[in-house]
Coordinates of C-alpha atoms (C1' of nucleotides) in Angstrom, one line a residue:
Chain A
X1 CA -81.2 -49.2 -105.6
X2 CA -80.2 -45.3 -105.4
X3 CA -83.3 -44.7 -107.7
X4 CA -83.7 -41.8 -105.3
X5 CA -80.1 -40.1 -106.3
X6 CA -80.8 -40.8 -109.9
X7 CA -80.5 -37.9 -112.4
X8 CA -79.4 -38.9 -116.1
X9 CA -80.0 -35.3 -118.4
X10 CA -81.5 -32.9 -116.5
X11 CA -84.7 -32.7 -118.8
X12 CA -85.1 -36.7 -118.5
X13 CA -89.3 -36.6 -117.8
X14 CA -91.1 -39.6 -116.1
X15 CA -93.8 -40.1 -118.3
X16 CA -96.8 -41.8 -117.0
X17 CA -97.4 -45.2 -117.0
X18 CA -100.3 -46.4 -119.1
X19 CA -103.4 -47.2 -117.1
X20 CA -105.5 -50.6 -117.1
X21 CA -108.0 -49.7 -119.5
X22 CA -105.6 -50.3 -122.5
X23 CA -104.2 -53.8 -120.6
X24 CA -108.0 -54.6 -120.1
X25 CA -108.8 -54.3 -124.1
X26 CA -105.8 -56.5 -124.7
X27 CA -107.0 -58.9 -122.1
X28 CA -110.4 -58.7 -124.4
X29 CA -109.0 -59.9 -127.7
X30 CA -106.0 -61.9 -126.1
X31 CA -107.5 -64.1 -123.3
X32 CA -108.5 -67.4 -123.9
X33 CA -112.2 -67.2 -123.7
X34 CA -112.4 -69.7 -120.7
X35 CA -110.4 -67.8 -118.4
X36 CA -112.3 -65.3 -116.1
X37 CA -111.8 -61.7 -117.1
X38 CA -112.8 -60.4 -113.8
X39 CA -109.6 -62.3 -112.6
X40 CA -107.2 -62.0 -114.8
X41 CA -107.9 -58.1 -114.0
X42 CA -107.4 -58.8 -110.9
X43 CA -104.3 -60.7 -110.7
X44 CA -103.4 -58.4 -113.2
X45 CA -103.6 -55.6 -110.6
X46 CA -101.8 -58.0 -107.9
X47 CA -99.1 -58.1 -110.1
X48 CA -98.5 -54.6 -110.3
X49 CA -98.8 -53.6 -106.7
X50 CA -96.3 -56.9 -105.9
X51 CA -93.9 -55.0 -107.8
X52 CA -94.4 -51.7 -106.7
X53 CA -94.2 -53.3 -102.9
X54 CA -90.6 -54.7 -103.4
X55 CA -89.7 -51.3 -104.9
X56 CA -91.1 -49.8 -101.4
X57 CA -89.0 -51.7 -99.3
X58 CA -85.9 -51.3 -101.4
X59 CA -86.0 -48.2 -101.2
X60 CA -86.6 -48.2 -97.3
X61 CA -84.0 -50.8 -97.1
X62 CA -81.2 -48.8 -99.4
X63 CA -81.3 -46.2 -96.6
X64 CA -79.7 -48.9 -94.4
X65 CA -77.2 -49.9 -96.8
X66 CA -78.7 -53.3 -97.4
X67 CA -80.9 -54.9 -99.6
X68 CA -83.8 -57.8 -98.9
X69 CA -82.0 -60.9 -99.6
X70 CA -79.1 -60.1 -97.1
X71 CA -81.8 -58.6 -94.9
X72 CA -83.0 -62.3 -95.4
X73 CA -79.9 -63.8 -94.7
X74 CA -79.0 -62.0 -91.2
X75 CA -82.7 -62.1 -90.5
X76 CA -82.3 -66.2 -90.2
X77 CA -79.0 -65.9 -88.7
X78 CA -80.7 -63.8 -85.9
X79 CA -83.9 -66.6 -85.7
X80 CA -81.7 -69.7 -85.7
X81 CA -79.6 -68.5 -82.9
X82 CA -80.9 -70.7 -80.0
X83 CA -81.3 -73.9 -82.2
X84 CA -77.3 -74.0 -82.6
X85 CA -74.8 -73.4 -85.4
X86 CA -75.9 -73.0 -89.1
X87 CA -73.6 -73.8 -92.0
X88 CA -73.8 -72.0 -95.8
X89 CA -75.6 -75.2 -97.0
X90 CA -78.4 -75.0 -94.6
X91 CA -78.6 -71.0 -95.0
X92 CA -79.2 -71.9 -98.8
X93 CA -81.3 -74.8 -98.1
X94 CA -83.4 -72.4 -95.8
X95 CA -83.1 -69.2 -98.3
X96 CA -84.2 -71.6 -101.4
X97 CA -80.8 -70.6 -103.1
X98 CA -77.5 -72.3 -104.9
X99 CA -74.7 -72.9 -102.5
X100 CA -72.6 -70.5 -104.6
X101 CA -75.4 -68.1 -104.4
X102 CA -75.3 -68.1 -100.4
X103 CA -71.1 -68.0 -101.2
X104 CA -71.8 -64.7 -102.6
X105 CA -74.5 -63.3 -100.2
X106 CA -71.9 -64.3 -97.4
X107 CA -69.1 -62.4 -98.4
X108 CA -70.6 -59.3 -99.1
X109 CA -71.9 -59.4 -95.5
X110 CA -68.7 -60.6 -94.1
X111 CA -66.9 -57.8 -95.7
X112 CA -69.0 -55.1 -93.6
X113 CA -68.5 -57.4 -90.4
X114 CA -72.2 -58.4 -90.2
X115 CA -71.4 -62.1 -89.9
X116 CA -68.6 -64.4 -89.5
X117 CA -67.6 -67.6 -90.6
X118 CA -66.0 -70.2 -88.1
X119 CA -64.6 -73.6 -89.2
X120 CA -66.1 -76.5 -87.6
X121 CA -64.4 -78.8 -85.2
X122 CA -65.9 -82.1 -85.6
X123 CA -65.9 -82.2 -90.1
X124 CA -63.5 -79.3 -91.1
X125 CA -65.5 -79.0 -94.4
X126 CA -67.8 -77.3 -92.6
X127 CA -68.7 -73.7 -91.6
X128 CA -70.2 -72.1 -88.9
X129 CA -72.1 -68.8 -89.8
X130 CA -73.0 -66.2 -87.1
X131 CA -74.0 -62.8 -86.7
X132 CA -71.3 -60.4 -85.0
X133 CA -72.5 -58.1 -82.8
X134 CA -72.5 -55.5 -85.6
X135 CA -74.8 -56.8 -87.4
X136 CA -77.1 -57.3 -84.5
X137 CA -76.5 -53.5 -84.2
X138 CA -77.9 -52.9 -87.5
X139 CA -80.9 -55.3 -88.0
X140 CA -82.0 -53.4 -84.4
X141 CA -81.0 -50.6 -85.8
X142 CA -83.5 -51.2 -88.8
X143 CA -86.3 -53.5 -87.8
X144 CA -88.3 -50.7 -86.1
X145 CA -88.9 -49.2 -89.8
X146 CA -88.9 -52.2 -91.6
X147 CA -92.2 -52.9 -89.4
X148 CA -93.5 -49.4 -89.7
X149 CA -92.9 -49.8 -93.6
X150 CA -94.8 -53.3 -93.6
X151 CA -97.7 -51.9 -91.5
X152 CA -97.8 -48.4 -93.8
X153 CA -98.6 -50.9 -96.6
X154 CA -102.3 -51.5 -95.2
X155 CA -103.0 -48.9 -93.3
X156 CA -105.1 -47.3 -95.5
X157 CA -107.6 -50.1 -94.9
X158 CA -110.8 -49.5 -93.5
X159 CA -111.2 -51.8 -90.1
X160 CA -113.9 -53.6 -92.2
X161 CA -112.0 -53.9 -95.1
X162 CA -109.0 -55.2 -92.6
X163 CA -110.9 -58.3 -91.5
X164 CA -111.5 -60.1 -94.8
X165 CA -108.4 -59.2 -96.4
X166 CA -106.5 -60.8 -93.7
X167 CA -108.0 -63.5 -94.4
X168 CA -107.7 -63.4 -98.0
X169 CA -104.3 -62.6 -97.9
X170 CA -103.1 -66.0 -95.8
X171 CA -105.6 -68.2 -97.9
X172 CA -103.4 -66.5 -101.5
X173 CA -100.1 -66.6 -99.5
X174 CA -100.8 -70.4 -98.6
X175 CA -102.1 -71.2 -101.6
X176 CA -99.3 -70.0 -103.3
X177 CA -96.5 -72.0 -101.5
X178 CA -97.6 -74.8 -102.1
X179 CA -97.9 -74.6 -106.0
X180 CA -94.5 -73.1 -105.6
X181 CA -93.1 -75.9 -103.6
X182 CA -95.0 -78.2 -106.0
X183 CA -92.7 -77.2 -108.9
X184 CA -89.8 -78.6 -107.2
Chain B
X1 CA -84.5 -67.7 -114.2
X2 CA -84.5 -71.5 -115.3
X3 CA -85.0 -72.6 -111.1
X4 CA -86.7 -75.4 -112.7
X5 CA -83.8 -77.1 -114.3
X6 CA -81.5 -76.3 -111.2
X7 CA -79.7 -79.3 -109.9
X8 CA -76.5 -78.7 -107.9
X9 CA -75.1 -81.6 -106.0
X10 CA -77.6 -84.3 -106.2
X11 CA -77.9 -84.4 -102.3
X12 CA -78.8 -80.5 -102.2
X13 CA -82.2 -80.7 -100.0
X14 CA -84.3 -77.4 -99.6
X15 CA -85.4 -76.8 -96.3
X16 CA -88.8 -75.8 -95.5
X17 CA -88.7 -71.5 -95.1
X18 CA -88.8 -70.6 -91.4
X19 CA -93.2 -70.2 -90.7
X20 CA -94.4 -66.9 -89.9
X21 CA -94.1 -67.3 -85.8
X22 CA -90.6 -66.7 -85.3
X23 CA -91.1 -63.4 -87.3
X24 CA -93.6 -62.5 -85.1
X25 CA -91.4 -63.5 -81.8
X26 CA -88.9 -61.1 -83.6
X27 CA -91.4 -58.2 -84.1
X28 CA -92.6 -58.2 -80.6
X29 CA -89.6 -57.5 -79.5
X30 CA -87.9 -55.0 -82.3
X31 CA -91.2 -53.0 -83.4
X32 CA -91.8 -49.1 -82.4
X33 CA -94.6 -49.4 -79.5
X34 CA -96.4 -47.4 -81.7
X35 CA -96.6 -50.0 -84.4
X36 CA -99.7 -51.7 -85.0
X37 CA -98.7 -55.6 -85.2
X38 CA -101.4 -56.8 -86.9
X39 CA -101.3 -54.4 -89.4
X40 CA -97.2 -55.4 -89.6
X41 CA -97.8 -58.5 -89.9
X42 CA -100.2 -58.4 -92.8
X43 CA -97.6 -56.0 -94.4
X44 CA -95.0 -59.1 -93.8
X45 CA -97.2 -61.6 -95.5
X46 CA -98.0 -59.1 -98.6
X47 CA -94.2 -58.9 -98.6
X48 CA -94.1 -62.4 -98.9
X49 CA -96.9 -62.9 -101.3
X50 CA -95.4 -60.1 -103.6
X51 CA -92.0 -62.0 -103.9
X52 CA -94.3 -65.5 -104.8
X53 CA -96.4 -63.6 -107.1
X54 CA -93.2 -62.7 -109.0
X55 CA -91.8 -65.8 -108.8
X56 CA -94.7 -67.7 -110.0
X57 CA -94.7 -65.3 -112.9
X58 CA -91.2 -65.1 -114.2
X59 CA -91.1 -68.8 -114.1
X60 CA -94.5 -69.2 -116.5
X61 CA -92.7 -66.4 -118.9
X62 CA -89.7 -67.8 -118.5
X63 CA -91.0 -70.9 -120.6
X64 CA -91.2 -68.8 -123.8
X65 CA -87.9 -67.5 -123.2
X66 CA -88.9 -64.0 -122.0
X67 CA -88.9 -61.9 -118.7
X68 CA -91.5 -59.1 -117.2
X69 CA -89.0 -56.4 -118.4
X70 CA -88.4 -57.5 -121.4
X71 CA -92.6 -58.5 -121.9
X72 CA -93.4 -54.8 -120.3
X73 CA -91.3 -53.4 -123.1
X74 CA -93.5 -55.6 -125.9
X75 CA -96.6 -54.8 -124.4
X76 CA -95.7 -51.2 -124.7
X77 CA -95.3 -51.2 -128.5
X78 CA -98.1 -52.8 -128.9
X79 CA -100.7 -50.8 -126.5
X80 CA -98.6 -47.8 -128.7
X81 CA -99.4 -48.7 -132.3
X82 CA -101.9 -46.6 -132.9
X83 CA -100.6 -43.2 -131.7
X84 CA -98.0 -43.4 -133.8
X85 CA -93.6 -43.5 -133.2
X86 CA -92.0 -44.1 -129.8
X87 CA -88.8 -43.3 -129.7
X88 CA -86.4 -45.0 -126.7
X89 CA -86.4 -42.0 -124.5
X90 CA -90.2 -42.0 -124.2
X91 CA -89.9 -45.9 -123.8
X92 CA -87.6 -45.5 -121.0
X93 CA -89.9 -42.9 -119.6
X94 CA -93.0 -44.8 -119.6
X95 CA -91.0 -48.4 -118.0
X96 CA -89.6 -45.9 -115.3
X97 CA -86.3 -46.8 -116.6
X98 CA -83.0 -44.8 -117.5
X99 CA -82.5 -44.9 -121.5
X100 CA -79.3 -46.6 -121.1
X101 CA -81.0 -49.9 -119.3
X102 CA -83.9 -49.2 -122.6
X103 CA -81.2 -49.3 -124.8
X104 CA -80.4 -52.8 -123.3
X105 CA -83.6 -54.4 -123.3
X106 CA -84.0 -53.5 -127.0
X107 CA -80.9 -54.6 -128.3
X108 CA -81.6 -58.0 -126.5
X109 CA -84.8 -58.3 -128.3
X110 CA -83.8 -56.6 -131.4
X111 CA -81.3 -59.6 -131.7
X112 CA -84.5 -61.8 -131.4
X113 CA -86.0 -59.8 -134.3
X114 CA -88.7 -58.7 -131.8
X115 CA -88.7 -55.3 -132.3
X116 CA -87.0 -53.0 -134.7
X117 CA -85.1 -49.8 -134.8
X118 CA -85.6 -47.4 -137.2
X119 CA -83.9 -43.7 -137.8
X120 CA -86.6 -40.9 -137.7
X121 CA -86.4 -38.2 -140.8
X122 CA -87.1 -35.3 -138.8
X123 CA -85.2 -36.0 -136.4
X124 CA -82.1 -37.7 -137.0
X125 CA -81.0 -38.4 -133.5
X126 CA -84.0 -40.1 -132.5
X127 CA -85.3 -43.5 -133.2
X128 CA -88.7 -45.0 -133.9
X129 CA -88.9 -48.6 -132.2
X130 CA -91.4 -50.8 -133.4
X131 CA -93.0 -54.6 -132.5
X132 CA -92.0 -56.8 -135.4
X133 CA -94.5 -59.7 -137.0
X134 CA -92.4 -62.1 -135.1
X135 CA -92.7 -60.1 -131.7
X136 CA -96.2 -59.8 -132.2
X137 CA -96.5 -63.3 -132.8
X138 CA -95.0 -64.4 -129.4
X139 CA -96.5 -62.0 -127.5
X140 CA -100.1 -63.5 -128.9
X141 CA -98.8 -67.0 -128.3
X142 CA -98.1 -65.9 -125.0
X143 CA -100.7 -63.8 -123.5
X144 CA -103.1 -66.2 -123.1
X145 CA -101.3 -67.9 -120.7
X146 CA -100.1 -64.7 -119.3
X147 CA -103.7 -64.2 -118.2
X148 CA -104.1 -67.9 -117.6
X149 CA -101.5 -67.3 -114.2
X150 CA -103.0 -63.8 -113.7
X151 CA -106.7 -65.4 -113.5
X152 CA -104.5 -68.2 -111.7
X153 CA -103.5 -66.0 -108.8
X154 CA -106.8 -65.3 -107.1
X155 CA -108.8 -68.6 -108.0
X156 CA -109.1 -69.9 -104.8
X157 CA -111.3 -67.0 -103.6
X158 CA -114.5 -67.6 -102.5
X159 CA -117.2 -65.0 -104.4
X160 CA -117.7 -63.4 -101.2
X161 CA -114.3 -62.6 -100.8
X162 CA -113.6 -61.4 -104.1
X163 CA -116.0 -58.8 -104.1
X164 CA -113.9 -57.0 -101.3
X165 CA -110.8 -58.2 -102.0
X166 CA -110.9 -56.7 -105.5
X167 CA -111.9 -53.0 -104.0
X168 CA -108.8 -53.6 -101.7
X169 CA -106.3 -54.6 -103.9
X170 CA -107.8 -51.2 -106.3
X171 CA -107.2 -49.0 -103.1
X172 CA -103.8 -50.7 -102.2
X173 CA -102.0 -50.2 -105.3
X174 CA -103.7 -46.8 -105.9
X175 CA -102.3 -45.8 -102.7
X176 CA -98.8 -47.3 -103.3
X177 CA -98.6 -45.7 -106.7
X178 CA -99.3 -42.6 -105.3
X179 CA -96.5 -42.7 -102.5
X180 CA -94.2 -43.8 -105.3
X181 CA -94.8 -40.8 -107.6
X182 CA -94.2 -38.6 -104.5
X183 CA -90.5 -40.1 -103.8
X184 CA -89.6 -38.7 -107.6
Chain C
dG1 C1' -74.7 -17.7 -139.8
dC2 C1' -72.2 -19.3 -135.8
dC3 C1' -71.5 -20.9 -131.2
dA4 C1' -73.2 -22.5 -127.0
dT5 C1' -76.4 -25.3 -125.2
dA6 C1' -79.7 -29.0 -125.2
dT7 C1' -81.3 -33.5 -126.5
dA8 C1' -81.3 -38.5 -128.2
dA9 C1' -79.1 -42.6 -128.2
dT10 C1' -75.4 -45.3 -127.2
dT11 C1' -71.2 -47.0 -124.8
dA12 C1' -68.4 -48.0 -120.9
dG13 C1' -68.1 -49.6 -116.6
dA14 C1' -70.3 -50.8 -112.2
dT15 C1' -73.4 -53.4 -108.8
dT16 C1' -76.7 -57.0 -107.3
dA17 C1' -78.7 -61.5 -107.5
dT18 C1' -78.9 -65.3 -109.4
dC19 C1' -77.4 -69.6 -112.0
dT20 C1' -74.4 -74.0 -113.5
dA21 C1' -70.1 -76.4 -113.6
dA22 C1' -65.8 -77.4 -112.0
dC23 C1' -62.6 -77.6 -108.2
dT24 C1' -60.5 -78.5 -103.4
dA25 C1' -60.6 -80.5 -99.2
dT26 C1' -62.4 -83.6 -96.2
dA27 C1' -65.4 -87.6 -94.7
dT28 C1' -67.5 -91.9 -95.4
dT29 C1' -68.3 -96.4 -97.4
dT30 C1' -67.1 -100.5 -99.3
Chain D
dA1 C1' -57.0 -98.1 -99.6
dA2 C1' -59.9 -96.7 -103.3
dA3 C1' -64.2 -94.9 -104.7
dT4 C1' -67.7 -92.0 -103.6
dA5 C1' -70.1 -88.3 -101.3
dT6 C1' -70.3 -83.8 -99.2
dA7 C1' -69.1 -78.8 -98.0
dG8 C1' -67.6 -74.8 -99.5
dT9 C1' -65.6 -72.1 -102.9
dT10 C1' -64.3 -70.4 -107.5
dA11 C1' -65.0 -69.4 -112.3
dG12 C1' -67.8 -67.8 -115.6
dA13 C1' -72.4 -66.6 -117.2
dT14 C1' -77.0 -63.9 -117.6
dA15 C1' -80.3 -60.3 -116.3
dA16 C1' -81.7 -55.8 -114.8
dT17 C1' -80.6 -52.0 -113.3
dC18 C1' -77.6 -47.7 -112.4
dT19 C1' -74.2 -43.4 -113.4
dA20 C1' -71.1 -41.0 -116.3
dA21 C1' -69.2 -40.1 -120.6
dT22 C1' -69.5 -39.9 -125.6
dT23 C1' -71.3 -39.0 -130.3
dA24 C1' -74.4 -36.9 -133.3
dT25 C1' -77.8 -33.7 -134.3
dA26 C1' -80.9 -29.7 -133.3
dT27 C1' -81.9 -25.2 -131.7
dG28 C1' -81.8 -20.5 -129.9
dG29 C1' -79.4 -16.2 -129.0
dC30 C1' -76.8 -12.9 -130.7

DNA sequence: GCCATATAATTAGATTATCTAACTATATTT
DNA sequence: AAATATAGTTAGATAATCTAATTATATGGC
């Protein structure tokens, strides 16, 4: 966060990052020789532009004084209104965090008055989480350009381009979760 | 790091992430008019896959003890060799960092004997880092796997989708690295 | 040649997001 | 009623960053 603001000594220089070629000739004498240099590159390169799209929307998020994982957090708050209270545990269950870790999260947003926390009736170890009307105010507030910022990421795309990425994109996303939630 | 060995109370369950619909419900109510949906919602689902990406990274480095920081940092020295010193400044530089978080990444790995710190003649306020026999040696232990997961990410692709895919994902983080540059 | 300024690296202190382990209070089960 | 399970929190840790201040060394202007 605050990247923007940063300044260290004046003459600090951002130097630029090396390009692929040099990872690519690595890759050459470092891969074993069964594994597809064609992807590796790519993922390679999917690598790189995953990071540099969290760093996009931090930095579109910092403007609003909030970073993804709360954004995360309010964001189910908002979605599970209808379907009745929600307690820490399930918020962690749901975020695929520790209990402690939600704690945390929790606070900090309780602090600002973006949620609050209501002991249950019926089993008084329990919690009920909700978003105030404040922090209603700022997810409205900020949703219009956290879609404009998700939408800016492919709009450079060609219409034809547009159709099999989509595609490509749910197949990887997919594909993904489920080795993800395999590891567990 | 280490979700793998994560155990809390042995009851913890993790809940199934909310599916992509109720995002959608939420962005076709909250989204400037002028925001093209489907191009949001592909944005969303890169969002998504960029977080996975990570995470399926950082947990395959995480079994050799190591993060994409601190690997970043090896790679570095090593893509460096040949053109001679680095000193931390131009480290820091070429990460994007500050030199005070360089500083921290190589005393970390300087205490693993990974790299090593040495006074320059000419100039005795800077340092030249190098990539010690033993850093070397991990990084080749670990690089194949590294482009193991990297080959990994895009497997499931179909040869007719990876032909576009791969001139999408060029444009895409081409374009994103540009827009970064400019906010600096 | 000396002094002001610039630069390199580090230290100090902070924030954010995680984690595990231990603790407290309350329910539930036997 | 005692043992056990569960919900939430607290305590204490690690990692990756940041800014500001500090220390040491160079350099440039006079």
């Amino acid at each position: 966060m605050g990247r923007k603001t940063s300044k260290d000594q004046p003459t600090d220089q951002r130097l630029p990052r090396l390009g692929v070629e040099p990872y690519l000739q690595l890759m050459g004498r470092t891969a074993a020789p069964e594994t597809d240099a064609k992807s590796a590159h790519m993922g390679l390169v999917m690598l790189w532009l995953s990071d540099h799209i969290l760093d996009v929307m931090d930095e579109e998020l910092a403007s609003y004084g909030i970073t993804e994982s709360k954004l995360d957090l309010l964001l189910l708050l908002i979605l599970h209104q209808d379907k009745g209270m929600i307690t820490p545990s399930a918020i962690a269950a749901r975020l695929g965090i520790r209990r402690a870790s939600a704690t945390a999260l929790l606070d900090w947003l309780e602090k600002r008055q973006w949620i609050a926390r209501e002991q249950s009736d019926q089993d008084r170890r329990m919690i009920h989480v909700s978003i105030t009307p404040e922090g209603k105010e700022l997810v409205e507030r900020l949703l219009p350009a956290f879609w404009r910022t998700c939408a800016s990421l492919v709009e450079v795309l060609e219409p034809e381009e547009r159709a099999v990425f989509e595609k490509v994109l749910l197949k990887l996303n997919d594909t993904i979760e489920k080795r993800l939630d395999a590891g567990r």
